[in-house]
PDB file of C-alpha atoms in Angstrom:
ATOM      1  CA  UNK U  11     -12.857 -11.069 -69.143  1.00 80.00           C
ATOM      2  CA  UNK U  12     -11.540 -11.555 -65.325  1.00 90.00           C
ATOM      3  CA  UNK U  13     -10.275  -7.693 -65.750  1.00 93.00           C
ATOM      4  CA  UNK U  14     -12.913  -6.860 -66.844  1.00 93.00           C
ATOM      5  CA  UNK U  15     -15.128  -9.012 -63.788  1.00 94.00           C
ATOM      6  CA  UNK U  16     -12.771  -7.907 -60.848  1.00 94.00           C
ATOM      7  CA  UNK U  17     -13.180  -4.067 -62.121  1.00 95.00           C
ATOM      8  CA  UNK U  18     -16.313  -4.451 -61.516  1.00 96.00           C
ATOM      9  CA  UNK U  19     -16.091  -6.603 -57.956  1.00 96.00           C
ATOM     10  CA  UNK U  20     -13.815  -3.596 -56.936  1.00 97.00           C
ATOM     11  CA  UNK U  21     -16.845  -1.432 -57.973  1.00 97.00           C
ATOM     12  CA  UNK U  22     -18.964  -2.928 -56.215  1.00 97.00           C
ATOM     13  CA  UNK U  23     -17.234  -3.037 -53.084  1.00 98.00           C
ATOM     14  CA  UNK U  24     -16.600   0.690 -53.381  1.00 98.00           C
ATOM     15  CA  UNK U  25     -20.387   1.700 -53.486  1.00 98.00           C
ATOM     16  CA  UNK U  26     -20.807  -0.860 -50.883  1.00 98.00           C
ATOM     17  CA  UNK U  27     -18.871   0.671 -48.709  1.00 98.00           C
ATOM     18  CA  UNK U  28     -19.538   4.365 -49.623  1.00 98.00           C
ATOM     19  CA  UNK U  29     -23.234   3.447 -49.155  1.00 98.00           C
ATOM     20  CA  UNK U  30     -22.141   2.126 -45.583  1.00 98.00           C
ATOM     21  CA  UNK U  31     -19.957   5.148 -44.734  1.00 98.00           C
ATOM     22  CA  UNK U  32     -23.006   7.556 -45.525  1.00 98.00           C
ATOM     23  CA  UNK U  33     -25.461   5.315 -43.848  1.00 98.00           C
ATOM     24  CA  UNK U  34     -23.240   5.740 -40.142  1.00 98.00           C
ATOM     25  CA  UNK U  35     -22.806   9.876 -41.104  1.00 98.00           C
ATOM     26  CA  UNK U  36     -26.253   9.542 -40.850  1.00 98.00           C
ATOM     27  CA  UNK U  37     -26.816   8.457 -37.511  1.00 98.00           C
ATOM     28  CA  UNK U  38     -24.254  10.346 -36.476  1.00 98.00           C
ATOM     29  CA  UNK U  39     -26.314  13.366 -36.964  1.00 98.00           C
ATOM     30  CA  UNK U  40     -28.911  12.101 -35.859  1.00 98.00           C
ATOM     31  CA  UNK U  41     -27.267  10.946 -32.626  1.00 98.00           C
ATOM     32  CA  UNK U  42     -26.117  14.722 -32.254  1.00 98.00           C
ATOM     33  CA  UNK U  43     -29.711  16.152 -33.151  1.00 98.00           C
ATOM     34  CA  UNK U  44     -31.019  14.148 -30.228  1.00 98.00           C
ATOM     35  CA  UNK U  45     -28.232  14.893 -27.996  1.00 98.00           C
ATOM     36  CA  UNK U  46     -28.570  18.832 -28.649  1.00 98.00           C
ATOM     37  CA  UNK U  47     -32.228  18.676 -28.157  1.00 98.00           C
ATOM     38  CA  UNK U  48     -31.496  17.168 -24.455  1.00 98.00           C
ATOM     39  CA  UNK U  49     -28.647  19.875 -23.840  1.00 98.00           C
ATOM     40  CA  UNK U  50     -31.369  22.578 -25.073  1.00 98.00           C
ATOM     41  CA  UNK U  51     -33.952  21.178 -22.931  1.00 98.00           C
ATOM     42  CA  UNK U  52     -31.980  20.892 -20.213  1.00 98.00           C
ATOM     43  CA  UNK U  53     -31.143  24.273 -20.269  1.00 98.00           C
ATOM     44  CA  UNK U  54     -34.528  25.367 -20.440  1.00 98.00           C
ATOM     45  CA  UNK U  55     -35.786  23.203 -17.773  1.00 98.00           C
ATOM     46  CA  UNK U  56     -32.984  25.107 -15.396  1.00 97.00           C
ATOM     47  CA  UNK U  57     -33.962  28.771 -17.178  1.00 97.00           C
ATOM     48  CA  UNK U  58     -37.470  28.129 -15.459  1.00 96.00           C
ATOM     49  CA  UNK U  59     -35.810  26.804 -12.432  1.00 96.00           C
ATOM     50  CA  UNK U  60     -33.984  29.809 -11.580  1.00 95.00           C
ATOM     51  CA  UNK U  61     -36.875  31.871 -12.365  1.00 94.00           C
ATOM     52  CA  UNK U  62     -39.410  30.005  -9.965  1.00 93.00           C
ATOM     53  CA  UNK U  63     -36.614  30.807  -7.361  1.00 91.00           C
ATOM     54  CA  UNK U  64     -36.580  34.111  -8.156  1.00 90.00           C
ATOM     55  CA  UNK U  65     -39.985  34.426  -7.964  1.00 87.00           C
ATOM     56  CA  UNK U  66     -40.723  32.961  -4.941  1.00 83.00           C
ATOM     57  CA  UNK U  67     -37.479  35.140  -3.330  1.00 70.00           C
ATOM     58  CA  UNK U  68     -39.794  38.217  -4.325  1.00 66.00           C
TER      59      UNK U  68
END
């Protein structure tokens, strides 16, 4: 019976923490999506930068 009660404690804990582990990959990615976004924004906020100058060289 104890055996049988800590198998399924260690269970437990195992999907417990699985569940956690999955739960930070998560927001990980999500952290990178938004962080990407910014970078690609960026980038196209200085794109249309440089070609105002441009422009206004002309």
């Amino acid at each position: 019976m104890n055996e049988a009660l800590a198998r399924a404690h260690c269970t437990e804990q195992r999907e417990r923490a699985m569940e956690e582990q999955r739960v930070r990959r998560v927001l990980a990615i999500r952290r990178m999506d938004r962080r990407a976004a910014r970078a690609a924004q960026r980038a196209r906020n200085l794109a249309a930068a440089a070609v105002a100058l441009r422009s206004s060289a002309y």
